Coordinates of C-alpha atoms in Angstrom, one line a residue:
X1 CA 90.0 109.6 115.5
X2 CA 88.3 106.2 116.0
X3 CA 90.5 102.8 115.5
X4 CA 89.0 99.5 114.8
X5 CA 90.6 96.0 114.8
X6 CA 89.4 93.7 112.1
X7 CA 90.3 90.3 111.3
X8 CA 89.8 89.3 107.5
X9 CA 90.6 85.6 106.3
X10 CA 92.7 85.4 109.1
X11 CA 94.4 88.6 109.2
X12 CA 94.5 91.2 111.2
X13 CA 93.4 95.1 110.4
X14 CA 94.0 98.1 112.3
X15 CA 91.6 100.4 111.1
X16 CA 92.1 104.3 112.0
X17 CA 89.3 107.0 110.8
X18 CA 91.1 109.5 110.7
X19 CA 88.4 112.6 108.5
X20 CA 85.0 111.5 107.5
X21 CA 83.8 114.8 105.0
X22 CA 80.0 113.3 103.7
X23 CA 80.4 110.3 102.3
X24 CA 84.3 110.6 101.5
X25 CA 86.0 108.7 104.7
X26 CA 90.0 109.3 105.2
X27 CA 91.6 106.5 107.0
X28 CA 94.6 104.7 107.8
X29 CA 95.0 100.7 107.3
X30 CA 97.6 99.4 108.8
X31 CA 99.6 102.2 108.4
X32 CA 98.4 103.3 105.3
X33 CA 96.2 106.3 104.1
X34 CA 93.3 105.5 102.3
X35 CA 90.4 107.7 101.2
X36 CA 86.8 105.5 101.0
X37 CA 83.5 106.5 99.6
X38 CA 81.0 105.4 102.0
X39 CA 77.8 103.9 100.3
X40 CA 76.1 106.7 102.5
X41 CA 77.2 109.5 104.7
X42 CA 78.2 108.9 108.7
X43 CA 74.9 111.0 110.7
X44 CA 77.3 113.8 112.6
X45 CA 74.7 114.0 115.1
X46 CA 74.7 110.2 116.0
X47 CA 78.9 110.5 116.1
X48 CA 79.6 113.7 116.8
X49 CA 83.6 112.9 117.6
X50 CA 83.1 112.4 113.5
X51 CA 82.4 116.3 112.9
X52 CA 85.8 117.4 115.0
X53 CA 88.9 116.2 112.5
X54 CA 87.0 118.5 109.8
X55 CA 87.9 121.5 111.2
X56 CA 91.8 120.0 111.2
X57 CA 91.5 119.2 107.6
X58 CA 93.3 122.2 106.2
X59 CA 95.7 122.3 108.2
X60 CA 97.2 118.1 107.6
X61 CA 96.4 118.6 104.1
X62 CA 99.2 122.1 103.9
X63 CA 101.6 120.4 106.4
X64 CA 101.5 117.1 103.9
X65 CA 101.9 118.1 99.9
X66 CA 101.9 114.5 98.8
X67 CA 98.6 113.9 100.1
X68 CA 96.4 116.5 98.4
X69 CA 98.3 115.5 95.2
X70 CA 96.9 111.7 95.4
X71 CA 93.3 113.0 97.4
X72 CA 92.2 115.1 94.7
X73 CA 93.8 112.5 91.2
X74 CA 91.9 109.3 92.6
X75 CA 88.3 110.5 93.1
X76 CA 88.0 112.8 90.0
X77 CA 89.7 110.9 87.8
X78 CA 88.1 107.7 88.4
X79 CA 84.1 108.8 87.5
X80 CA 85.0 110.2 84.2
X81 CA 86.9 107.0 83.0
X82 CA 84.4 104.6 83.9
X83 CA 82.4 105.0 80.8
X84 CA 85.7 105.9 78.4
X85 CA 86.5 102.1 78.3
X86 CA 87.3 98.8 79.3
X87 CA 88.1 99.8 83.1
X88 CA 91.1 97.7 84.8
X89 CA 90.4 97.7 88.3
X90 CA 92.5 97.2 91.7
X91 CA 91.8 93.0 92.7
X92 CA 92.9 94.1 96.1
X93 CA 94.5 96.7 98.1
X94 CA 98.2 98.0 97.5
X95 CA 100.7 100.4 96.2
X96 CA 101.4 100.9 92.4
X97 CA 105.2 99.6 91.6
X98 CA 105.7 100.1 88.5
X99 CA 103.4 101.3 85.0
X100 CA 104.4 99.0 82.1
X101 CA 102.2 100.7 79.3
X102 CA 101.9 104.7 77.7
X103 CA 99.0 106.6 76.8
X104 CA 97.7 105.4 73.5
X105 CA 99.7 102.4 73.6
X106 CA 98.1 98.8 72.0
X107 CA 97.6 96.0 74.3
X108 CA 96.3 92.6 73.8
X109 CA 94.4 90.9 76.8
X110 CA 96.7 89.1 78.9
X111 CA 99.6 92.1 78.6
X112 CA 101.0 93.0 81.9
X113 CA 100.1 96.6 82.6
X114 CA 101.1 97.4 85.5
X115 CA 102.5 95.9 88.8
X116 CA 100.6 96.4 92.0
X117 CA 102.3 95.3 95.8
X118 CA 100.1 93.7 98.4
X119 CA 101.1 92.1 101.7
X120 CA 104.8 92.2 100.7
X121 CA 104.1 90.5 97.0
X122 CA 104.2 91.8 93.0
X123 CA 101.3 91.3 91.6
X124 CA 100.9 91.7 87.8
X125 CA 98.0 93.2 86.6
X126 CA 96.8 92.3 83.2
X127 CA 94.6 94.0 80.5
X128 CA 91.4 92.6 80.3
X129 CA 90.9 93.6 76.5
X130 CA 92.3 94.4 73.6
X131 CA 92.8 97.6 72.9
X132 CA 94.6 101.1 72.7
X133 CA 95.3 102.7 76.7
X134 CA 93.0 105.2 77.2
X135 CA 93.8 106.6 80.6
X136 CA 96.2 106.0 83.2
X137 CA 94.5 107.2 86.5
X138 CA 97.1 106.1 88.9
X139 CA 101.6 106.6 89.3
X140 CA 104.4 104.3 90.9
X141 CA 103.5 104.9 94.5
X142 CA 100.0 106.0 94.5
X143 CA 98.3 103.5 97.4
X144 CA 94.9 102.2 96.1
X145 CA 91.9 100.1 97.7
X146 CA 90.3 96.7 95.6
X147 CA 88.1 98.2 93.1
X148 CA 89.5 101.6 92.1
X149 CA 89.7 102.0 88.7
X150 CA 93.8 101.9 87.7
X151 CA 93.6 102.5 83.9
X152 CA 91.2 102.0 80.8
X153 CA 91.6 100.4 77.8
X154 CA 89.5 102.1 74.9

C-alpha cells in the first residue's frame, strides 16, 4: 500500500492506495474507502508494489460483505443512468444521510433530494430539474467521491 499526504484549500489528506485493478483504484481518504476510476491505468511494470494487493483482493473483499455490496452498485450503476436523465451529481465528497424522494416520485427543481455529510456538515442536495425520479443509484450510508452520479431525474 502507498500513502500520500495532500493538502487541498488548506486541508490536509491522507491518501492510502490500497488495490489499483486497471484503471479502477481502491483507496482510503482519511479513513474512508473510496473506489476511483483513473483517467488511464497505473503501468505495473513502472510500480510494481501496485500489482501485489491484487492477489489479496479476494480475500478483503470475503472477510468484508459491506464492501463488495457498495464496489459492485457504484460503478455499474452509474454508466447506464447517465443517459436515462437529468443526472444529480455528488458537489463533493461524503456519505449519503438520508434519501428524501421514491422511485417515480415528481420533483420540481429546487426539491431537497437527498442529504449528503461532508467534513462533519448536512448538506442538502437539490434536484436540478423538474421531473419524475428515475433512479436512485446510491443508500443512507453509501460513501461517494464529487462527481458520482447520486440519482436521475427523467
Amino acid at each position: 500500500m502507498n500513502k500520500y499526504q495532500y493538502k487541498v484549500k488548506g486541508v490536509d489528506y491522507e491518501v492510502e492506495i490500497a488495490e489499483v485493478e486497471g484503471n479502477i483504484a481502491k483507496v482510503n481518504v482519511n479513513g474512508i474507502p473510496f473506489e476511483v476510476e483513473l483517467q488511464k491505468p497505473i503501468n505495473a511494470a513502472k510500480h510494481p508494489t501496485m500489482t501485489a494487493p491484487k492477489v489479496q483482493a479476494p480475500q478483503s473483499a470475503a472477510a468484508k460483505p459491506d464492501a463488495p455490496q457498495t464496489a459492485t452498485e457504484t460503478p455499474a450503476a452509474q454508466p447506464a443512468a447517465a443517459g436515462a436523465g437529468h443526472a444529480i451529481k455528488a458537489p463533493l465528497p461524503g456519505t449519503i444521510t438520508d434519501i428524501r424522494v421514491e422511485l417515480g416520485q415528481q420533483v420540481n427543481a429546487g426539491d431537497i433530494v437527498l442529504v449528503l455529510e461532508a467534513m462533519k456538515m448536512q448538506n442538502n442536495i437539490e434536484a436540478e430539474a423538474t421531473g419524475k425520479i428515475a433512479s436512485i443509484l446510491v443508500k443512507p450510508g453509501d460513501t461517494v467521491m464529487e462527481g458520482s452520479v447520486l440519482l436521475t431525474i427523467g
